[in-house]
Amino acid sequence: MSCRRCILPSSDGAGLNSARDVKSEIRNPKSERSRAGISRRAAIGLGAAGVVGLAGAVSLFDLFSKWRESEAPADIFKGDAPSGELWELWQKRGWVKEGRHYLKLGRNVQCKVCPNNCILEPGDRSHCRNRINRDGTLYTLVYGNPCTFHVDPVEKKPLFHFLPGTRTFSLATSGCVFRCLNCQNWEISQKKPEETKDPRGEELRLRPPLPASLSLDQMSRLSLFPEDVVAVTEALGCPSISYTYSEPTAFYEYTQDTCQAARVRKLKNIVVSCGSIEERPARDLYQFVDAAHVDLKGFDEDIYQKLNAGKLQPILNTLKTLKELGVWFEIINLVVPTYTDNPDTIRRMCAWIAKELGPDQPLHFSRFQPQHKLTHLAPTPVETLLKARDAARAEGLHYVYIGNVPGLEGVGTTWCPNCKKAVIERDIFAVTRMDLTDGKCNFCGTKIAGVWKT
Ligand code: SF4
């Protein structure tokens, strides 16, 4: 799968349009400046200098109870916020919106959307590349300007227990809160908005009636605001919208507003995320979300730091929050040789899932393929994946899958946990047989966990 293309189905169902990613020729001359983050000492100084205002829904309690995170701000892009003509054009397009969940620290700001807790001085750009401090206000640059969209089978997310056999309108902007060495979508996740979109030229909004195709130039100028996403999804006959490919947390405001607009039209919302989000923004967002796919990239803090430049504990917290909120979610674990293939760690992860989330929690093990900064590693041996699946089953998990291994018999099948018969069979992302009625096994009547009807 490549995220460098946008594909809308033609009337005969074939993918038609494509546009490779766009590098804006308007480059901020400061963009090559130092990426160094501010120091711990500086961060403390900024906080102590005075909290003069609170933005979003963050309280003083949050500020002080999260002080540890505030002491460890993420790497940011110093002085790299767009300015001058570029900033004006970006605003004119409507691609700028004030951020949610942030603190004002004098003229500095601290984003509280994800555990990176970026502290930005005026003119700085965030770790996720999408947020800037402009004159003491935090803005997102990725509102209504996706750099890619597709129509995908919902199984491709992967979600195997959520409206099987349906298609989902899927979109992404640039940017990510992580720096995964193995990222398969680094061409958008590790880019700035200005590297994927171009605000010059005639304004273009994608709305029905849908064009037969889009040129590269059109794709780079295209706006797709929340109400447009909903209209396009309905025109395409998709029952759901997926926020995916890069990281929805990095385009939080756009995701949240689109989710709300979709709910009004009774469309479902699917968030495909690394799960690295603070609890409060998570609760604010997931109240509008119907299903989530969460990457649990490993079960070791050191490996999370090395492989993803992230932290494990916030992901575990998010999984528990989703469970509490009643959002349907499935977990994917990419088994990366020498990083996340330790059998004991996999077993501990499965035990945690079974204990904290329950035996009906679907878990997908996925095969690593060499890419991005890990091209020197071999693909995960199939034997390793089969052992991981066996470990998960031994810990009591009912629904365990293996992905990214075409032709491996039965690894994408849903088995009834009671009578052990196949209730859903799949060929990669296509459902080939279903023996479920009203979410119950046709052979023994056992309820199969999931969301089976719109
Ligand atoms: S969402 Fe972006 S700006 Fe906010 S804390 Fe995370 S990385 Fe930083």
Tab-separated table of C-alpha atoms and ligand atoms in Angstrom:
chain	number	residue	atom	x	y	z
A	1	MET	CA	0.000	0.000	0.000
A	2	SER	CA	1.330	3.377	-0.890
A	3	CYS	CA	0.071	6.548	0.674
A	4	ARG	CA	1.445	8.639	-2.126
A	5	ARG	CA	-1.697	8.166	-4.132
A	6	CYS	CA	-5.250	9.247	-3.741
A	7	ILE	CA	-7.751	6.878	-5.220
A	8	LEU	CA	-11.450	7.356	-5.690
A	9	PRO	CA	-13.360	4.507	-7.282
A	10	SER	CA	-14.765	5.119	-10.748
A	11	SER	CA	-18.306	4.133	-11.602
A	12	ASP	CA	-16.999	0.716	-12.606
A	13	GLY	CA	-15.270	0.374	-9.253
A	14	ALA	CA	-11.705	0.662	-10.484
A	15	GLY	CA	-9.291	3.071	-8.820
A	16	LEU	CA	-8.801	6.017	-11.118
A	17	ASN	CA	-7.025	8.964	-9.702
A	18	SER	CA	-3.539	9.231	-8.562
A	19	ALA	CA	-1.341	12.019	-7.397
A	20	ARG	CA	2.123	11.667	-6.017
A	21	ASP	CA	3.095	13.790	-3.080
A	22	VAL	CA	3.780	17.413	-3.674
A	23	LYS	CA	6.766	19.356	-2.502
A	24	SER	CA	5.804	22.960	-2.230
A	25	GLU	CA	8.226	25.285	-3.879
A	26	ILE	CA	7.394	27.891	-1.294
A	27	ARG	CA	9.824	26.895	1.386
A	28	ASN	CA	10.262	28.755	4.576
A	29	PRO	CA	13.867	29.896	4.454
A	30	LYS	CA	14.153	29.002	8.116
A	31	SER	CA	13.131	25.415	7.554
A	32	GLU	CA	16.640	24.064	7.478
A	33	ARG	CA	17.496	25.621	10.800
A	34	SER	CA	18.357	23.735	13.934
A	35	ARG	CA	15.961	21.043	15.112
A	36	ALA	CA	17.297	21.056	18.636
A	37	GLY	CA	14.659	20.927	21.345
A	38	ILE	CA	14.727	23.245	24.292
A	39	SER	CA	16.400	21.970	27.400
A	40	ARG	CA	14.823	20.600	30.545
A	41	ARG	CA	16.106	23.603	32.420
A	42	ALA	CA	14.634	25.993	29.886
A	43	ALA	CA	11.334	24.182	30.030
A	44	ILE	CA	11.147	24.514	33.795
A	45	GLY	CA	12.043	28.155	33.436
A	46	LEU	CA	9.269	28.699	30.962
A	47	GLY	CA	6.736	27.058	33.209
A	48	ALA	CA	7.896	28.933	36.275
A	49	ALA	CA	7.888	32.205	34.357
A	50	GLY	CA	4.184	32.244	34.664
A	51	VAL	CA	1.123	30.541	33.425
A	52	VAL	CA	-0.918	33.480	32.230
A	53	GLY	CA	-3.643	31.623	30.484
A	54	LEU	CA	-5.175	28.278	29.772
A	55	ALA	CA	-6.486	27.282	26.397
A	56	GLY	CA	-8.583	24.312	25.434
A	57	ALA	CA	-9.807	22.260	28.349
A	58	VAL	CA	-6.615	22.071	30.382
A	59	SER	CA	-6.768	23.017	34.057
A	60	LEU	CA	-4.122	24.136	36.522
A	61	PHE	CA	-4.465	20.721	38.114
A	62	ASP	CA	-3.495	19.142	34.797
A	63	LEU	CA	-0.535	21.444	34.531
A	64	PHE	CA	0.961	20.563	37.881
A	65	SER	CA	-0.035	16.912	37.979
A	66	LYS	CA	1.627	16.469	34.577
A	67	TRP	CA	4.700	18.416	35.602
A	68	ARG	CA	6.994	15.486	34.894
A	69	GLU	CA	6.009	15.497	31.230
A	70	SER	CA	6.477	19.242	31.114
A	71	GLU	CA	10.043	18.749	32.230
A	72	ALA	CA	10.782	16.585	29.245
A	73	PRO	CA	9.574	18.355	26.113
A	74	ALA	CA	9.980	16.646	22.779
A	75	ASP	CA	12.346	17.687	20.044
A	76	ILE	CA	10.902	20.588	18.155
A	77	PHE	CA	11.817	22.525	15.024
A	78	LYS	CA	13.155	25.838	16.298
A	79	GLY	CA	12.032	28.931	14.387
A	80	ASP	CA	10.515	26.795	11.635
A	81	ALA	CA	6.912	28.043	11.611
A	82	PRO	CA	5.777	29.329	8.222
A	83	SER	CA	5.679	33.091	7.913
A	84	GLY	CA	5.087	35.851	5.380
A	85	GLU	CA	3.299	34.926	2.155
A	86	LEU	CA	3.161	31.231	2.966
A	87	TRP	CA	1.417	31.822	6.295
A	88	GLU	CA	-1.073	34.192	4.660
A	89	LEU	CA	-1.885	31.731	1.886
A	90	TRP	CA	-2.263	28.903	4.386
A	91	GLN	CA	-4.727	31.008	6.386
A	92	LYS	CA	-6.632	32.062	3.286
A	93	ARG	CA	-7.208	28.430	2.377
A	94	GLY	CA	-8.725	27.775	5.813
A	95	TRP	CA	-5.986	25.244	6.585
A	96	VAL	CA	-5.101	26.961	9.898
A	97	LYS	CA	-7.049	26.465	13.096
A	98	GLU	CA	-6.302	27.217	16.714
A	99	GLY	CA	-5.183	24.066	18.492
A	100	ARG	CA	-7.104	22.384	21.290
A	101	HIS	CA	-5.709	21.164	24.574
A	102	TYR	CA	-2.800	23.476	25.070
A	103	LEU	CA	-1.398	25.755	27.732
A	104	LYS	CA	-0.320	29.339	27.350
A	105	LEU	CA	2.956	29.914	29.190
A	106	GLY	CA	3.400	33.622	28.653
A	107	ARG	CA	4.170	33.877	24.921
A	108	ASN	CA	5.160	30.225	24.827
A	109	VAL	CA	2.670	27.408	24.453
A	110	GLN	CA	2.611	23.785	25.529
A	111	CYS	CA	0.593	21.267	23.560
A	112	LYS	CA	-1.115	18.671	25.726
A	113	VAL	CA	-2.551	16.467	23.000
A	114	CYS	CA	0.082	13.751	23.168
A	115	PRO	CA	2.715	12.783	25.739
A	116	ASN	CA	5.395	14.636	23.793
A	117	ASN	CA	3.990	17.766	25.476
A	118	CYS	CA	5.827	20.089	23.080
A	119	ILE	CA	6.746	23.499	24.424
A	120	LEU	CA	6.972	26.030	21.606
A	121	GLU	CA	8.359	29.526	21.628
A	122	PRO	CA	6.866	31.968	19.103
A	123	GLY	CA	7.937	30.856	15.628
A	124	ASP	CA	8.622	27.219	16.595
A	125	ARG	CA	7.162	24.124	14.966
A	126	SER	CA	6.159	21.020	16.928
A	127	HIS	CA	7.689	17.562	17.026
A	128	CYS	CA	4.781	16.253	14.930
A	129	ARG	CA	5.537	19.014	12.393
A	130	ASN	CA	1.906	20.146	12.196
A	131	ARG	CA	1.626	22.692	14.994
A	132	ILE	CA	3.189	26.081	15.433
A	133	ASN	CA	3.309	28.901	17.927
A	134	ARG	CA	2.308	32.120	16.223
A	135	ASP	CA	2.364	35.138	18.531
A	136	GLY	CA	1.563	33.068	21.620
A	137	THR	CA	-1.218	30.979	20.084
A	138	LEU	CA	-0.953	27.315	19.079
A	139	TYR	CA	-2.198	26.582	15.565
A	140	THR	CA	-2.562	23.406	13.564
A	141	LEU	CA	-1.574	23.639	9.887
A	142	VAL	CA	-3.415	20.514	8.779
A	143	TYR	CA	-7.058	21.447	9.019
A	144	GLY	CA	-8.985	20.334	5.945
A	145	ASN	CA	-5.912	19.618	3.835
A	146	PRO	CA	-5.326	15.859	3.621
A	147	CYS	CA	-2.360	14.814	1.540
A	148	THR	CA	-3.870	11.467	0.632
A	149	PHE	CA	-7.165	9.595	0.591
A	150	HIS	CA	-8.358	6.197	-0.565
A	151	VAL	CA	-11.328	3.891	-0.411
A	152	ASP	CA	-10.207	0.739	1.422
A	153	PRO	CA	-11.797	-2.452	2.670
A	154	VAL	CA	-12.254	-2.096	6.415
A	155	GLU	CA	-10.217	-5.315	6.758
A	156	LYS	CA	-7.189	-3.373	5.538
A	157	LYS	CA	-7.113	-1.157	8.655
A	158	PRO	CA	-7.030	-4.000	9.910
A	159	LEU	CA	-10.403	-4.368	11.616
A	160	PHE	CA	-11.798	-7.896	11.405
A	161	HIS	CA	-14.700	-7.545	13.832
A	162	PHE	CA	-16.178	-4.257	12.627
A	163	LEU	CA	-18.659	-4.172	9.741
A	164	PRO	CA	-16.835	-6.886	7.775
A	165	GLY	CA	-16.881	-6.632	4.016
A	166	THR	CA	-17.569	-2.872	3.971
A	167	ARG	CA	-15.451	-0.118	2.447
A	168	THR	CA	-14.194	2.882	4.353
A	169	PHE	CA	-13.206	6.329	3.085
A	170	SER	CA	-9.686	6.778	4.442
A	171	LEU	CA	-7.651	9.947	4.723
A	172	ALA	CA	-4.485	11.364	6.232
A	173	THR	CA	-2.512	14.551	6.566
A	174	SER	CA	1.241	14.808	6.932
A	175	GLY	CA	2.920	14.461	10.331
A	176	CYS	CA	3.255	12.020	13.221
A	177	VAL	CA	3.962	12.067	16.935
A	178	PHE	CA	6.378	9.110	16.601
A	179	ARG	CA	9.597	8.442	14.677
A	180	CYS	CA	9.307	4.710	13.956
A	181	LEU	CA	12.415	3.296	12.321
A	182	ASN	CA	10.215	0.884	10.377
A	183	CYS	CA	7.475	3.338	9.349
A	184	GLN	CA	5.783	2.146	6.164
A	185	ASN	CA	4.263	5.570	5.501
A	186	TRP	CA	7.254	7.747	6.290
A	187	GLU	CA	6.779	9.636	3.011
A	188	ILE	CA	3.819	11.408	4.613
A	189	SER	CA	4.253	10.802	8.344
A	190	GLN	CA	7.723	12.347	8.419
A	191	LYS	CA	6.833	15.378	6.283
A	192	LYS	CA	5.707	18.875	7.055
A	193	PRO	CA	2.355	20.069	5.687
A	194	GLU	CA	4.189	22.416	3.299
A	195	GLU	CA	5.984	19.408	1.808
A	196	THR	CA	2.731	17.741	0.816
A	197	LYS	CA	0.410	20.656	0.002
A	198	ASP	CA	0.641	23.873	-2.006
A	199	PRO	CA	-1.687	26.764	-1.139
A	200	ARG	CA	-1.047	28.713	-4.341
A	201	GLY	CA	-3.348	28.841	-7.342
A	202	GLU	CA	-7.068	28.523	-7.605
A	203	GLU	CA	-8.919	27.232	-4.567
A	204	LEU	CA	-10.297	23.711	-4.921
A	205	ARG	CA	-12.657	21.866	-2.582
A	206	LEU	CA	-13.495	18.236	-3.183
A	207	ARG	CA	-17.240	17.834	-3.004
A	208	PRO	CA	-19.869	15.851	-4.901
A	209	PRO	CA	-20.312	15.493	-7.824
A	210	LEU	CA	-16.913	13.860	-7.702
A	211	PRO	CA	-14.478	14.420	-10.539
A	212	ALA	CA	-13.351	11.450	-12.605
A	213	SER	CA	-9.756	12.228	-11.780
A	214	LEU	CA	-7.479	14.667	-10.018
A	215	SER	CA	-4.164	15.915	-11.304
A	216	LEU	CA	-1.091	16.235	-9.167
A	217	ASP	CA	-1.541	19.984	-9.080
A	218	GLN	CA	-5.183	19.689	-8.050
A	219	MET	CA	-4.377	17.242	-5.294
A	220	SER	CA	-1.783	19.599	-3.861
A	221	ARG	CA	-4.272	22.503	-3.737
A	222	LEU	CA	-7.261	20.481	-2.654
A	223	SER	CA	-9.234	21.213	0.499
A	224	LEU	CA	-11.457	18.645	2.143
A	225	PHE	CA	-13.150	20.204	5.139
A	226	PRO	CA	-15.122	18.081	7.622
A	227	GLU	CA	-18.466	18.577	5.879
A	228	ASP	CA	-16.795	17.765	2.545
A	229	VAL	CA	-15.377	14.518	3.920
A	230	VAL	CA	-18.860	13.524	5.026
A	231	ALA	CA	-20.418	14.428	1.657
A	232	VAL	CA	-17.714	12.575	-0.279
A	233	THR	CA	-18.071	9.506	1.955
A	234	GLU	CA	-21.818	9.442	1.389
A	235	ALA	CA	-21.400	9.941	-2.358
A	236	LEU	CA	-19.037	6.965	-2.431
A	237	GLY	CA	-21.482	4.814	-0.486
A	238	CYS	CA	-19.047	4.098	2.347
A	239	PRO	CA	-20.571	3.564	5.809
A	240	SER	CA	-17.451	4.817	7.591
A	241	ILE	CA	-14.553	7.268	7.564
A	242	SER	CA	-11.064	6.205	8.624
A	243	TYR	CA	-8.441	8.600	9.984
A	244	THR	CA	-5.341	6.645	9.178
A	245	TYR	CA	-2.019	6.163	7.326
A	246	SER	CA	-0.055	8.773	9.312
A	247	GLU	CA	-1.351	9.579	12.838
A	248	PRO	CA	-4.763	11.119	13.632
A	249	THR	CA	-3.428	12.495	16.914
A	250	ALA	CA	-1.200	14.743	14.817
A	251	PHE	CA	-4.285	16.060	12.990
A	252	TYR	CA	-6.450	16.028	16.087
A	253	GLU	CA	-8.722	19.029	15.421
A	254	TYR	CA	-9.477	17.953	11.865
A	255	THR	CA	-10.226	14.409	13.030
A	256	GLN	CA	-12.433	15.530	15.886
A	257	ASP	CA	-14.518	17.960	13.819
A	258	THR	CA	-14.926	15.433	11.019
A	259	CYS	CA	-15.965	12.753	13.496
A	260	GLN	CA	-18.652	15.054	14.866
A	261	ALA	CA	-19.929	15.943	11.393
A	262	ALA	CA	-19.971	12.244	10.461
A	263	ARG	CA	-21.992	11.344	13.557
A	264	VAL	CA	-24.700	13.798	12.550
A	265	ARG	CA	-25.024	11.912	9.235
A	266	LYS	CA	-24.898	8.528	10.991
A	267	LEU	CA	-21.580	7.568	9.453
A	268	LYS	CA	-19.133	5.557	11.545
A	269	ASN	CA	-15.702	6.840	12.541
A	270	ILE	CA	-12.589	4.679	12.624
A	271	VAL	CA	-9.333	5.912	14.152
A	272	VAL	CA	-6.131	4.077	13.245
A	273	SER	CA	-3.570	5.230	15.769
A	274	CYS	CA	-0.365	4.538	17.616
A	275	GLY	CA	-2.386	5.264	20.772
A	276	SER	CA	0.017	7.913	22.039
A	277	ILE	CA	-2.430	10.528	23.253
A	278	GLU	CA	-3.105	12.180	26.598
A	279	GLU	CA	-6.186	11.001	28.446
A	280	ARG	CA	-8.232	14.174	28.253
A	281	PRO	CA	-7.975	14.721	24.485
A	282	ALA	CA	-8.497	10.985	24.055
A	283	ARG	CA	-11.793	11.116	25.911
A	284	ASP	CA	-12.857	14.231	23.995
A	285	LEU	CA	-12.141	12.544	20.673
A	286	TYR	CA	-13.201	8.956	21.274
A	287	GLN	CA	-16.706	9.913	22.371
A	288	PHE	CA	-17.315	10.343	18.614
A	289	VAL	CA	-15.385	7.258	17.496
A	290	ASP	CA	-16.967	3.889	16.713
A	291	ALA	CA	-13.886	1.761	16.175
A	292	ALA	CA	-10.151	2.024	16.604
A	293	HIS	CA	-7.098	0.150	15.575
A	294	VAL	CA	-4.269	0.706	18.021
A	295	ASP	CA	-0.672	-0.250	17.364
A	296	LEU	CA	0.862	-1.823	20.421
A	297	LYS	CA	4.357	-1.735	19.014
A	298	GLY	CA	5.981	-3.738	21.763
A	299	PHE	CA	5.884	-4.296	25.497
A	300	ASP	CA	9.149	-2.808	26.627
A	301	GLU	CA	9.789	0.865	27.432
A	302	ASP	CA	13.391	0.784	26.156
A	303	ILE	CA	12.377	-0.735	22.836
A	304	TYR	CA	9.571	1.810	22.438
A	305	GLN	CA	12.131	4.542	22.895
A	306	LYS	CA	14.617	2.992	20.461
A	307	LEU	CA	12.239	1.815	17.765
A	308	ASN	CA	9.534	4.461	17.888
A	309	ALA	CA	10.868	7.393	19.916
A	310	GLY	CA	7.793	6.866	22.074
A	311	LYS	CA	6.623	5.523	25.409
A	312	LEU	CA	4.744	2.328	26.208
A	313	GLN	CA	2.753	3.353	29.276
A	314	PRO	CA	0.589	6.006	27.534
A	315	ILE	CA	-0.435	3.394	24.958
A	316	LEU	CA	-1.520	0.991	27.686
A	317	ASN	CA	-3.464	3.837	29.296
A	318	THR	CA	-5.206	4.580	25.991
A	319	LEU	CA	-6.189	0.930	25.561
A	320	LYS	CA	-7.749	0.927	29.026
A	321	THR	CA	-9.553	4.207	28.290
A	322	LEU	CA	-11.002	2.800	25.063
A	323	LYS	CA	-12.184	-0.258	26.930
A	324	GLU	CA	-13.823	1.919	29.570
A	325	LEU	CA	-15.491	4.097	26.926
A	326	GLY	CA	-16.874	1.060	25.116
A	327	VAL	CA	-15.186	1.879	21.802
A	328	TRP	CA	-14.644	-1.234	19.690
A	329	PHE	CA	-10.923	-1.647	19.047
A	330	GLU	CA	-8.429	-4.151	17.756
A	331	ILE	CA	-4.723	-4.275	18.549
A	332	ILE	CA	-1.944	-4.789	16.045
A	333	ASN	CA	1.564	-5.823	16.987
A	334	LEU	CA	4.236	-5.660	14.319
A	335	VAL	CA	6.857	-8.272	15.105
A	336	VAL	CA	10.179	-6.673	14.188
A	337	PRO	CA	13.180	-9.015	14.259
A	338	THR	CA	15.688	-8.152	17.009
A	339	TYR	CA	13.368	-5.434	18.392
A	340	THR	CA	9.969	-6.900	19.267
A	341	ASP	CA	10.327	-10.613	18.635
A	342	ASN	CA	11.395	-11.668	22.120
A	343	PRO	CA	9.095	-14.623	23.023
A	344	ASP	CA	8.939	-13.760	26.715
A	345	THR	CA	8.037	-10.131	26.003
A	346	ILE	CA	5.340	-11.251	23.577
A	347	ARG	CA	3.961	-13.625	26.174
A	348	ARG	CA	3.887	-10.866	28.823
A	349	MET	CA	2.116	-8.550	26.378
A	350	CYS	CA	-0.531	-11.170	25.643
A	351	ALA	CA	-1.012	-11.856	29.345
A	352	TRP	CA	-1.532	-8.130	29.953
A	353	ILE	CA	-4.089	-7.916	27.149
A	354	ALA	CA	-6.011	-10.948	28.405
A	355	LYS	CA	-6.024	-9.661	31.992
A	356	GLU	CA	-6.730	-5.960	31.391
A	357	LEU	CA	-8.832	-6.068	28.238
A	358	GLY	CA	-10.298	-9.554	28.311
A	359	PRO	CA	-10.115	-12.708	26.175
A	360	ASP	CA	-12.369	-11.258	23.459
A	361	GLN	CA	-9.820	-8.558	22.596
A	362	PRO	CA	-8.690	-9.176	18.981
A	363	LEU	CA	-4.942	-9.141	18.451
A	364	HIS	CA	-3.230	-9.037	15.047
A	365	PHE	CA	0.415	-10.004	14.727
A	366	SER	CA	1.889	-8.498	11.603
A	367	ARG	CA	4.943	-9.469	9.630
A	368	PHE	CA	7.691	-6.869	9.348
A	369	GLN	CA	9.033	-6.065	5.888
A	370	PRO	CA	12.349	-4.219	5.510
A	371	GLN	CA	11.687	-0.519	5.011
A	372	HIS	CA	12.532	3.063	5.959
A	373	LYS	CA	15.511	2.878	8.354
A	374	LEU	CA	15.429	-0.885	8.876
A	375	THR	CA	16.141	-2.109	5.368
A	376	HIS	CA	19.025	-4.189	6.707
A	377	LEU	CA	16.680	-6.504	8.621
A	378	ALA	CA	15.047	-9.579	7.104
A	379	PRO	CA	11.250	-10.054	7.140
A	380	THR	CA	9.882	-11.691	10.269
A	381	PRO	CA	10.168	-15.494	9.994
A	382	VAL	CA	6.731	-17.089	9.693
A	383	GLU	CA	7.689	-19.472	12.503
A	384	THR	CA	8.108	-16.489	14.874
A	385	LEU	CA	4.621	-15.259	14.030
A	386	LEU	CA	3.071	-18.677	14.525
A	387	LYS	CA	4.757	-18.959	17.929
A	388	ALA	CA	3.455	-15.498	18.875
A	389	ARG	CA	-0.057	-16.576	17.909
A	390	ASP	CA	0.275	-19.743	19.980
A	391	ALA	CA	1.469	-17.705	22.958
A	392	ALA	CA	-1.536	-15.399	22.662
A	393	ARG	CA	-3.904	-18.335	22.508
A	394	ALA	CA	-2.192	-19.945	25.479
A	395	GLU	CA	-2.858	-16.759	27.457
A	396	GLY	CA	-6.553	-17.163	26.638
A	397	LEU	CA	-7.100	-14.741	23.749
A	398	HIS	CA	-9.909	-15.903	21.438
A	399	TYR	CA	-9.254	-13.891	18.303
A	400	VAL	CA	-5.623	-13.882	17.182
A	401	TYR	CA	-4.597	-13.186	13.595
A	402	ILE	CA	-1.442	-13.043	11.526
A	403	GLY	CA	-1.181	-10.427	8.802
A	404	ASN	CA	1.122	-9.578	5.942
A	405	VAL	CA	1.797	-13.226	5.050
A	406	PRO	CA	-0.198	-13.942	1.877
A	407	GLY	CA	-1.044	-17.594	1.339
A	408	LEU	CA	-0.642	-18.714	4.948
A	409	GLU	CA	-3.716	-20.866	5.483
A	410	GLY	CA	-6.293	-19.903	8.126
A	411	VAL	CA	-4.368	-17.065	9.786
A	412	GLY	CA	-7.062	-14.517	8.893
A	413	THR	CA	-9.973	-16.726	9.923
A	414	THR	CA	-12.251	-15.946	12.861
A	415	TRP	CA	-12.899	-19.114	14.849
A	416	CYS	CA	-15.816	-19.525	17.214
A	417	PRO	CA	-14.282	-19.702	20.708
A	418	ASN	CA	-16.891	-22.267	21.750
A	419	CYS	CA	-17.345	-24.809	18.913
A	420	LYS	CA	-14.023	-23.919	17.201
A	421	LYS	CA	-15.625	-23.730	13.764
A	422	ALA	CA	-14.699	-21.016	11.241
A	423	VAL	CA	-17.282	-18.216	11.335
A	424	ILE	CA	-15.545	-15.717	9.057
A	425	GLU	CA	-13.028	-16.658	6.403
A	426	ARG	CA	-10.892	-14.115	4.593
A	427	ASP	CA	-8.528	-14.026	1.684
A	428	ILE	CA	-6.151	-11.212	2.681
A	429	PHE	CA	-8.628	-8.289	2.899
A	430	ALA	CA	-11.637	-9.935	1.257
A	431	VAL	CA	-14.304	-11.734	3.280
A	432	THR	CA	-14.932	-15.015	1.461
A	433	ARG	CA	-17.428	-16.656	3.819
A	434	MET	CA	-19.456	-15.619	6.862
A	435	ASP	CA	-21.286	-17.964	9.185
A	436	LEU	CA	-22.631	-15.368	11.567
A	437	THR	CA	-26.221	-14.325	12.185
A	438	ASP	CA	-26.820	-11.249	14.306
A	439	GLY	CA	-23.245	-11.555	15.560
A	440	LYS	CA	-23.726	-15.182	16.677
A	441	CYS	CA	-22.021	-18.331	15.443
A	442	ASN	CA	-24.285	-20.181	13.012
A	443	PHE	CA	-23.138	-23.538	14.380
A	444	CYS	CA	-23.549	-23.148	18.137
A	445	GLY	CA	-25.091	-19.699	18.710
A	446	THR	CA	-22.151	-18.290	20.676
A	447	LYS	CA	-21.886	-14.499	20.509
A	448	ILE	CA	-18.803	-13.358	18.617
A	449	ALA	CA	-17.377	-10.090	19.958
A	450	GLY	CA	-17.547	-7.192	17.521
A	451	VAL	CA	-19.787	-4.708	15.706
A	452	TRP	CA	-21.597	-6.493	12.930
A	453	LYS	CA	-24.320	-4.096	11.836
A	454	THR	CA	-24.323	-0.405	10.877
B	1	SF4	S1	0.359	16.479	19.187
B	1	SF4	FE1	2.199	17.314	18.167
B	1	SF4	S2	2.441	19.354	19.091
B	1	SF4	FE2	1.086	18.206	20.425
B	1	SF4	S3	2.433	17.341	21.987
B	1	SF4	FE3	2.162	15.801	20.385
B	1	SF4	S4	3.906	16.082	19.010
B	1	SF4	FE4	3.753	17.925	20.262
